[in-house]
Amino acid sequence: MGHLEIGVLASGRGSNFQSIIDAVERGYLQVSLRVLVTDNPAAFAIDRAKNHGIEHLVMRPKEFASREEYFERIAAELKRRGVDLVVLAGFMRIVGKPLIDAFRHRIMNIHPALLPSFPGLHGQRQALDYGVKISGCTVHFVDEGMDTGPVIIQAAVPVRDDDTEDSLSARILGFEHKIYPEAIRLFSEGRLNVAGRRVLVKGADIEETGLTHPPAGL
Ligand code: GAR
């Protein structure tokens, strides 16, 4: 696969966006971060884009006639810039069909739980409330559902008795910052094949599948 052009969609803090920027800058990822699209003019992700010379677009749904049109326009802006892969990094909206259709199996999302457990908002709080002993994070391709698309990589993170939502979120986030660049790298190397619900990773050793991510130490 040639040099991959990436478009990032983010709504807030953008720490996952930063982990991808860092992975590019240290040469782990050989891709271009072409554009950041945000629905939130106050997103800290914008500062990160500016700091690293990445173009950003603020596109707010209320400026468009419909949700359909909003996602059509996002797709058009991404296409116009030659984007090959769309990376959702804390983009807090359900992606509309026009964008999914335009980038089928070329949109990734990260979610702070082991899907299909605890989809939607506050995955970390849901895990604590349910009382599971292991949670984690998931990178998956995006389909029409909410956090339902084929799973690319997961990392397991133990829940401690003294965890709060904040402490568990922080521990999970450390793993998010590791598996998201990893998933993008596999994509950029042409090593991900979607077969129904499964994503098969060409030449994967066990570490690349996330199975051996050590639970301790973060
Ligand atoms: C991350 O924990 C991400 O997994 C989560 O939002 C946070 C964004 O942080 N995403 C979702 O909950 C999506 N349903 P960031 O802006 O610092 O990357």
PDB file of C-alpha atoms and ligand atoms in Angstrom:
ATOM      1  CA  MET A   1       0.000   0.000   0.000  1.00  0.00           C
ATOM      2  CA  GLY A   2       1.270   3.511  -0.797  1.00  0.00           C
ATOM      3  CA  HIS A   3       1.611   6.349   1.637  1.00  0.00           C
ATOM      4  CA  LEU A   4      -1.568   6.532   3.665  1.00  0.00           C
ATOM      5  CA  GLU A   5      -3.418   9.831   4.111  1.00  0.00           C
ATOM      6  CA  ILE A   6      -5.320   9.989   7.382  1.00  0.00           C
ATOM      7  CA  GLY A   7      -8.214  12.186   8.457  1.00  0.00           C
ATOM      8  CA  VAL A   8      -8.897  12.383  12.202  1.00  0.00           C
ATOM      9  CA  LEU A   9     -12.280  13.228  13.730  1.00  0.00           C
ATOM     10  CA  ALA A  10     -12.207  14.352  17.372  1.00  0.00           C
ATOM     11  CA  SER A  11     -14.529  16.222  19.719  1.00  0.00           C
ATOM     12  CA  GLY A  12     -12.433  17.025  22.765  1.00  0.00           C
ATOM     13  CA  ARG A  13      -9.156  16.538  24.581  1.00  0.00           C
ATOM     14  CA  GLY A  14      -7.560  14.594  21.747  1.00  0.00           C
ATOM     15  CA  SER A  15      -5.053  12.521  23.705  1.00  0.00           C
ATOM     16  CA  ASN A  16      -5.557   9.636  21.272  1.00  0.00           C
ATOM     17  CA  PHE A  17      -4.971  12.070  18.408  1.00  0.00           C
ATOM     18  CA  GLN A  18      -1.740  13.074  20.182  1.00  0.00           C
ATOM     19  CA  SER A  19      -0.622   9.457  20.520  1.00  0.00           C
ATOM     20  CA  ILE A  20      -1.027   9.093  16.757  1.00  0.00           C
ATOM     21  CA  ILE A  21       0.839  12.352  16.087  1.00  0.00           C
ATOM     22  CA  ASP A  22       3.662  11.121  18.335  1.00  0.00           C
ATOM     23  CA  ALA A  23       3.748   7.750  16.567  1.00  0.00           C
ATOM     24  CA  VAL A  24       4.108   9.540  13.226  1.00  0.00           C
ATOM     25  CA  GLU A  25       6.805  11.861  14.535  1.00  0.00           C
ATOM     26  CA  ARG A  26       8.896   9.068  15.962  1.00  0.00           C
ATOM     27  CA  GLY A  27       8.587   7.084  12.721  1.00  0.00           C
ATOM     28  CA  TYR A  28       6.489   4.220  14.080  1.00  0.00           C
ATOM     29  CA  LEU A  29       3.737   5.218  11.653  1.00  0.00           C
ATOM     30  CA  GLN A  30       4.651   6.076   8.075  1.00  0.00           C
ATOM     31  CA  VAL A  31       1.463   7.949   7.232  1.00  0.00           C
ATOM     32  CA  SER A  32       0.402  11.566   6.740  1.00  0.00           C
ATOM     33  CA  LEU A  33      -1.998  13.229   9.130  1.00  0.00           C
ATOM     34  CA  ARG A  34      -3.824  15.188   6.474  1.00  0.00           C
ATOM     35  CA  VAL A  35      -6.623  16.921   8.386  1.00  0.00           C
ATOM     36  CA  LEU A  36      -8.436  17.107  11.721  1.00  0.00           C
ATOM     37  CA  VAL A  37     -12.205  17.563  11.569  1.00  0.00           C
ATOM     38  CA  THR A  38     -13.930  18.564  14.777  1.00  0.00           C
ATOM     39  CA  ASP A  39     -17.532  19.262  15.738  1.00  0.00           C
ATOM     40  CA  ASN A  40     -16.388  21.336  18.709  1.00  0.00           C
ATOM     41  CA  PRO A  41     -14.710  24.725  18.257  1.00  0.00           C
ATOM     42  CA  ALA A  42     -13.368  24.485  21.827  1.00  0.00           C
ATOM     43  CA  ALA A  43     -11.761  21.054  21.353  1.00  0.00           C
ATOM     44  CA  PHE A  44      -8.211  20.891  22.681  1.00  0.00           C
ATOM     45  CA  ALA A  45      -7.530  18.620  19.708  1.00  0.00           C
ATOM     46  CA  ILE A  46      -7.420  21.824  17.623  1.00  0.00           C
ATOM     47  CA  ASP A  47      -4.417  23.104  19.604  1.00  0.00           C
ATOM     48  CA  ARG A  48      -2.680  19.801  19.034  1.00  0.00           C
ATOM     49  CA  ALA A  49      -3.285  20.078  15.284  1.00  0.00           C
ATOM     50  CA  LYS A  50      -1.942  23.639  15.248  1.00  0.00           C
ATOM     51  CA  ASN A  51       1.132  22.658  17.255  1.00  0.00           C
ATOM     52  CA  HIS A  52       2.018  20.024  14.702  1.00  0.00           C
ATOM     53  CA  GLY A  53       1.131  21.858  11.491  1.00  0.00           C
ATOM     54  CA  ILE A  54      -1.954  19.773  10.743  1.00  0.00           C
ATOM     55  CA  GLU A  55      -4.873  21.424   8.972  1.00  0.00           C
ATOM     56  CA  HIS A  56      -8.099  21.547  10.973  1.00  0.00           C
ATOM     57  CA  LEU A  57     -11.728  22.112  10.043  1.00  0.00           C
ATOM     58  CA  VAL A  58     -14.474  22.967  12.498  1.00  0.00           C
ATOM     59  CA  MET A  59     -17.755  21.545  11.214  1.00  0.00           C
ATOM     60  CA  ARG A  60     -20.723  21.887  13.508  1.00  0.00           C
ATOM     61  CA  PRO A  61     -23.891  19.884  12.830  1.00  0.00           C
ATOM     62  CA  LYS A  62     -26.118  22.875  13.475  1.00  0.00           C
ATOM     63  CA  GLU A  63     -24.599  24.653  10.495  1.00  0.00           C
ATOM     64  CA  PHE A  64     -26.023  21.997   8.185  1.00  0.00           C
ATOM     65  CA  ALA A  65     -29.587  21.344   7.060  1.00  0.00           C
ATOM     66  CA  SER A  66     -29.620  17.743   8.277  1.00  0.00           C
ATOM     67  CA  ARG A  67     -27.510  15.042   9.854  1.00  0.00           C
ATOM     68  CA  GLU A  68     -27.328  13.412   6.417  1.00  0.00           C
ATOM     69  CA  GLU A  69     -25.921  16.556   4.871  1.00  0.00           C
ATOM     70  CA  TYR A  70     -23.473  17.035   7.736  1.00  0.00           C
ATOM     71  CA  PHE A  71     -21.856  13.660   7.151  1.00  0.00           C
ATOM     72  CA  GLU A  72     -22.011  14.046   3.370  1.00  0.00           C
ATOM     73  CA  ARG A  73     -19.999  17.232   3.696  1.00  0.00           C
ATOM     74  CA  ILE A  74     -17.465  15.682   6.037  1.00  0.00           C
ATOM     75  CA  ALA A  75     -17.028  12.807   3.561  1.00  0.00           C
ATOM     76  CA  ALA A  76     -16.586  15.319   0.721  1.00  0.00           C
ATOM     77  CA  GLU A  77     -13.936  17.302   2.627  1.00  0.00           C
ATOM     78  CA  LEU A  78     -12.029  14.127   3.429  1.00  0.00           C
ATOM     79  CA  LYS A  79     -12.239  12.845  -0.163  1.00  0.00           C
ATOM     80  CA  ARG A  80     -11.119  16.200  -1.529  1.00  0.00           C
ATOM     81  CA  ARG A  81      -7.941  15.863   0.508  1.00  0.00           C
ATOM     82  CA  GLY A  82      -7.269  12.320  -0.655  1.00  0.00           C
ATOM     83  CA  VAL A  83      -7.910  10.756   2.743  1.00  0.00           C
ATOM     84  CA  ASP A  84      -7.664   6.942   2.720  1.00  0.00           C
ATOM     85  CA  LEU A  85      -8.410   6.193   6.358  1.00  0.00           C
ATOM     86  CA  VAL A  86     -10.669   8.007   8.821  1.00  0.00           C
ATOM     87  CA  VAL A  87      -9.688   7.752  12.472  1.00  0.00           C
ATOM     88  CA  LEU A  88     -12.244   8.605  15.148  1.00  0.00           C
ATOM     89  CA  ALA A  89     -10.382   9.784  18.233  1.00  0.00           C
ATOM     90  CA  GLY A  90     -12.947  10.672  20.859  1.00  0.00           C
ATOM     91  CA  PHE A  91     -15.497  11.784  18.249  1.00  0.00           C
ATOM     92  CA  MET A  92     -18.638  11.794  20.334  1.00  0.00           C
ATOM     93  CA  ARG A  93     -21.255  11.296  17.633  1.00  0.00           C
ATOM     94  CA  ILE A  94     -22.707   8.357  15.821  1.00  0.00           C
ATOM     95  CA  VAL A  95     -21.279   8.458  12.329  1.00  0.00           C
ATOM     96  CA  GLY A  96     -23.895   9.045   9.635  1.00  0.00           C
ATOM     97  CA  LYS A  97     -24.436   6.681   6.735  1.00  0.00           C
ATOM     98  CA  PRO A  98     -23.031   8.946   4.004  1.00  0.00           C
ATOM     99  CA  LEU A  99     -19.619   8.899   5.696  1.00  0.00           C
ATOM    100  CA  ILE A 100     -19.758   5.162   6.387  1.00  0.00           C
ATOM    101  CA  ASP A 101     -20.702   4.417   2.787  1.00  0.00           C
ATOM    102  CA  ALA A 102     -17.924   6.640   1.467  1.00  0.00           C
ATOM    103  CA  PHE A 103     -15.289   4.916   3.654  1.00  0.00           C
ATOM    104  CA  ARG A 104     -16.545   1.382   4.213  1.00  0.00           C
ATOM    105  CA  HIS A 105     -14.018  -0.543   6.366  1.00  0.00           C
ATOM    106  CA  ARG A 106     -11.837   2.536   6.240  1.00  0.00           C
ATOM    107  CA  ILE A 107     -13.130   4.190   9.420  1.00  0.00           C
ATOM    108  CA  MET A 108     -11.689   3.169  12.777  1.00  0.00           C
ATOM    109  CA  ASN A 109     -12.872   3.996  16.272  1.00  0.00           C
ATOM    110  CA  ILE A 110     -11.462   3.476  19.737  1.00  0.00           C
ATOM    111  CA  HIS A 111     -13.725   2.597  22.616  1.00  0.00           C
ATOM    112  CA  PRO A 112     -12.768   2.414  26.320  1.00  0.00           C
ATOM    113  CA  ALA A 113     -14.203  -1.050  27.028  1.00  0.00           C
ATOM    114  CA  LEU A 114     -13.958  -4.597  25.736  1.00  0.00           C
ATOM    115  CA  LEU A 115     -16.724  -4.556  23.131  1.00  0.00           C
ATOM    116  CA  PRO A 116     -19.398  -5.814  22.861  1.00  0.00           C
ATOM    117  CA  SER A 117     -19.510  -5.006  26.578  1.00  0.00           C
ATOM    118  CA  PHE A 118     -20.329  -1.458  27.589  1.00  0.00           C
ATOM    119  CA  PRO A 119     -20.871   0.381  24.293  1.00  0.00           C
ATOM    120  CA  GLY A 120     -21.905   4.016  24.139  1.00  0.00           C
ATOM    121  CA  LEU A 121     -20.941   6.695  26.598  1.00  0.00           C
ATOM    122  CA  HIS A 122     -18.911   6.176  29.794  1.00  0.00           C
ATOM    123  CA  GLY A 123     -17.681   2.666  29.016  1.00  0.00           C
ATOM    124  CA  GLN A 124     -15.343   2.835  32.007  1.00  0.00           C
ATOM    125  CA  ARG A 125     -18.115   3.804  34.437  1.00  0.00           C
ATOM    126  CA  GLN A 126     -20.368   1.091  33.016  1.00  0.00           C
ATOM    127  CA  ALA A 127     -17.625  -1.490  33.681  1.00  0.00           C
ATOM    128  CA  LEU A 128     -17.208  -0.303  37.283  1.00  0.00           C
ATOM    129  CA  ASP A 129     -20.966  -0.243  37.890  1.00  0.00           C
ATOM    130  CA  TYR A 130     -21.349  -3.750  36.499  1.00  0.00           C
ATOM    131  CA  GLY A 131     -18.505  -5.030  38.634  1.00  0.00           C
ATOM    132  CA  VAL A 132     -16.385  -6.747  36.003  1.00  0.00           C
ATOM    133  CA  LYS A 133     -12.830  -7.653  37.009  1.00  0.00           C
ATOM    134  CA  ILE A 134     -11.355  -7.050  33.577  1.00  0.00           C
ATOM    135  CA  SER A 135     -12.165  -4.259  31.177  1.00  0.00           C
ATOM    136  CA  GLY A 136     -10.009  -2.647  28.526  1.00  0.00           C
ATOM    137  CA  CYS A 137     -10.223  -0.962  25.174  1.00  0.00           C
ATOM    138  CA  THR A 138     -11.109  -1.860  21.615  1.00  0.00           C
ATOM    139  CA  VAL A 139     -10.166  -0.531  18.198  1.00  0.00           C
ATOM    140  CA  HIS A 140     -12.781  -1.483  15.623  1.00  0.00           C
ATOM    141  CA  PHE A 141     -14.009  -0.622  12.174  1.00  0.00           C
ATOM    142  CA  VAL A 142     -17.105   1.534  12.211  1.00  0.00           C
ATOM    143  CA  ASP A 143     -20.407   0.332  10.831  1.00  0.00           C
ATOM    144  CA  GLU A 144     -23.960   1.687  11.115  1.00  0.00           C
ATOM    145  CA  GLY A 145     -24.438   0.574  14.722  1.00  0.00           C
ATOM    146  CA  MET A 146     -23.102   2.094  17.904  1.00  0.00           C
ATOM    147  CA  ASP A 147     -19.704   0.513  18.621  1.00  0.00           C
ATOM    148  CA  THR A 148     -20.710  -2.650  16.740  1.00  0.00           C
ATOM    149  CA  GLY A 149     -18.219  -2.918  13.859  1.00  0.00           C
ATOM    150  CA  PRO A 150     -15.550  -5.633  13.369  1.00  0.00           C
ATOM    151  CA  VAL A 151     -12.903  -5.680  16.107  1.00  0.00           C
ATOM    152  CA  ILE A 152      -9.290  -5.002  15.106  1.00  0.00           C
ATOM    153  CA  ILE A 153      -7.353  -4.999  18.407  1.00  0.00           C
ATOM    154  CA  GLN A 154      -8.265  -5.188  22.074  1.00  0.00           C
ATOM    155  CA  ALA A 155      -6.244  -4.767  25.231  1.00  0.00           C
ATOM    156  CA  ALA A 156      -7.384  -6.172  28.568  1.00  0.00           C
ATOM    157  CA  VAL A 157      -7.031  -4.005  31.670  1.00  0.00           C
ATOM    158  CA  PRO A 158      -7.810  -5.266  35.181  1.00  0.00           C
ATOM    159  CA  VAL A 159     -10.227  -3.418  37.425  1.00  0.00           C
ATOM    160  CA  ARG A 160      -8.891  -2.844  40.941  1.00  0.00           C
ATOM    161  CA  ASP A 161     -11.019  -2.783  44.064  1.00  0.00           C
ATOM    162  CA  ASP A 162     -10.025   0.793  44.811  1.00  0.00           C
ATOM    163  CA  ASP A 163     -10.622   2.040  41.271  1.00  0.00           C
ATOM    164  CA  THR A 164     -12.655   5.151  40.638  1.00  0.00           C
ATOM    165  CA  GLU A 165     -13.975   6.086  37.221  1.00  0.00           C
ATOM    166  CA  ASP A 166     -10.985   8.414  36.874  1.00  0.00           C
ATOM    167  CA  SER A 167      -8.329   5.919  37.883  1.00  0.00           C
ATOM    168  CA  LEU A 168      -9.741   3.166  35.674  1.00  0.00           C
ATOM    169  CA  SER A 169     -10.127   5.590  32.745  1.00  0.00           C
ATOM    170  CA  ALA A 170      -6.509   6.694  33.109  1.00  0.00           C
ATOM    171  CA  ARG A 171      -5.224   3.115  33.175  1.00  0.00           C
ATOM    172  CA  ILE A 172      -7.308   2.173  30.130  1.00  0.00           C
ATOM    173  CA  LEU A 173      -6.198   5.332  28.318  1.00  0.00           C
ATOM    174  CA  GLY A 174      -2.553   4.256  28.572  1.00  0.00           C
ATOM    175  CA  PHE A 175      -3.486   1.166  26.571  1.00  0.00           C
ATOM    176  CA  GLU A 176      -5.606   3.151  24.113  1.00  0.00           C
ATOM    177  CA  HIS A 177      -2.515   5.161  23.266  1.00  0.00           C
ATOM    178  CA  LYS A 178      -0.665   1.940  22.504  1.00  0.00           C
ATOM    179  CA  ILE A 179      -3.225  -0.032  20.502  1.00  0.00           C
ATOM    180  CA  TYR A 180      -4.533   2.794  18.309  1.00  0.00           C
ATOM    181  CA  PRO A 181      -1.195   3.479  16.594  1.00  0.00           C
ATOM    182  CA  GLU A 182      -0.724  -0.291  16.357  1.00  0.00           C
ATOM    183  CA  ALA A 183      -4.062  -0.744  14.551  1.00  0.00           C
ATOM    184  CA  ILE A 184      -3.277   2.111  12.164  1.00  0.00           C
ATOM    185  CA  ARG A 185       0.111   0.637  11.438  1.00  0.00           C
ATOM    186  CA  LEU A 186      -1.411  -2.747  10.563  1.00  0.00           C
ATOM    187  CA  PHE A 187      -3.876  -0.999   8.258  1.00  0.00           C
ATOM    188  CA  SER A 188      -1.103   1.052   6.632  1.00  0.00           C
ATOM    189  CA  GLU A 189       0.847  -2.127   5.978  1.00  0.00           C
ATOM    190  CA  GLY A 190      -2.188  -3.659   4.235  1.00  0.00           C
ATOM    191  CA  ARG A 191      -2.387  -6.408   6.838  1.00  0.00           C
ATOM    192  CA  LEU A 192      -6.047  -6.149   7.887  1.00  0.00           C
ATOM    193  CA  ASN A 193      -8.653  -8.245   6.093  1.00  0.00           C
ATOM    194  CA  VAL A 194     -12.285  -8.056   7.071  1.00  0.00           C
ATOM    195  CA  ALA A 195     -14.076 -11.397   6.822  1.00  0.00           C
ATOM    196  CA  GLY A 196     -17.623 -10.934   8.030  1.00  0.00           C
ATOM    197  CA  ARG A 197     -17.410  -9.884  11.659  1.00  0.00           C
ATOM    198  CA  ARG A 198     -13.768 -10.880  11.961  1.00  0.00           C
ATOM    199  CA  VAL A 199     -10.705  -8.869  11.151  1.00  0.00           C
ATOM    200  CA  LEU A 200      -7.878 -11.181  10.156  1.00  0.00           C
ATOM    201  CA  VAL A 201      -4.390  -9.834  10.735  1.00  0.00           C
ATOM    202  CA  LYS A 202      -1.852 -11.004   8.192  1.00  0.00           C
ATOM    203  CA  GLY A 203       1.353 -12.294   9.748  1.00  0.00           C
ATOM    204  CA  ALA A 204       0.217 -11.399  13.254  1.00  0.00           C
ATOM    205  CA  ASP A 205       2.265 -12.580  16.143  1.00  0.00           C
ATOM    206  CA  ILE A 206       0.503 -12.828  19.433  1.00  0.00           C
ATOM    207  CA  GLU A 207       1.581  -9.391  20.631  1.00  0.00           C
ATOM    208  CA  GLU A 208       0.041  -7.629  17.675  1.00  0.00           C
ATOM    209  CA  THR A 209      -3.334  -9.147  18.459  1.00  0.00           C
ATOM    210  CA  GLY A 210      -3.271  -7.522  21.875  1.00  0.00           C
ATOM    211  CA  LEU A 211      -3.380 -10.858  23.697  1.00  0.00           C
ATOM    212  CA  THR A 212      -0.142 -10.329  25.506  1.00  0.00           C
ATOM    213  CA  HIS A 213      -0.491  -6.706  26.509  1.00  0.00           C
ATOM    214  CA  PRO A 214       0.694  -6.840  30.075  1.00  0.00           C
ATOM    215  CA  PRO A 215      -2.005  -5.731  32.478  1.00  0.00           C
ATOM    216  CA  ALA A 216       0.428  -4.336  35.032  1.00  0.00           C
ATOM    217  CA  GLY A 217       2.809  -1.447  34.756  1.00  0.00           C
ATOM    218  CA  LEU A 218       0.652   1.399  33.514  1.00  0.00           C
TER     219      LEU A 218
HETATM  220  C1  GAR B   1     -11.188   8.018  24.967  1.00  0.00           C
HETATM  221  O1  GAR B   1     -11.137   7.335  26.203  1.00  0.00           O
HETATM  222  C2  GAR B   1     -11.981   7.230  23.961  1.00  0.00           C
HETATM  223  O2  GAR B   1     -11.803   5.844  24.075  1.00  0.00           O
HETATM  224  C3  GAR B   1     -13.385   7.622  24.331  1.00  0.00           C
HETATM  225  O3  GAR B   1     -13.317   8.984  24.604  1.00  0.00           O
HETATM  226  C4  GAR B   1     -12.032   9.296  25.092  1.00  0.00           C
HETATM  227  C5  GAR B   1     -11.464  10.414  24.258  1.00  0.00           C
HETATM  228  O4  GAR B   1     -10.253  10.858  24.807  1.00  0.00           O
HETATM  229  N1  GAR B   1     -14.302   7.338  23.266  1.00  0.00           N
HETATM  230  C6  GAR B   1     -15.554   6.922  23.462  1.00  0.00           C
HETATM  231  O5  GAR B   1     -16.042   6.787  24.569  1.00  0.00           O
HETATM  232  C7  GAR B   1     -16.339   6.622  22.204  1.00  0.00           C
HETATM  233  N2  GAR B   1     -17.583   5.980  22.536  1.00  0.00           N
HETATM  234  P1  GAR B   1      -9.241  11.705  23.954  1.00  0.00           P
HETATM  235  O6  GAR B   1     -10.044  12.875  23.367  1.00  0.00           O
HETATM  236  O7  GAR B   1      -8.230  12.182  24.942  1.00  0.00           O
HETATM  237  O8  GAR B   1      -8.661  10.833  22.893  1.00  0.00           O
END
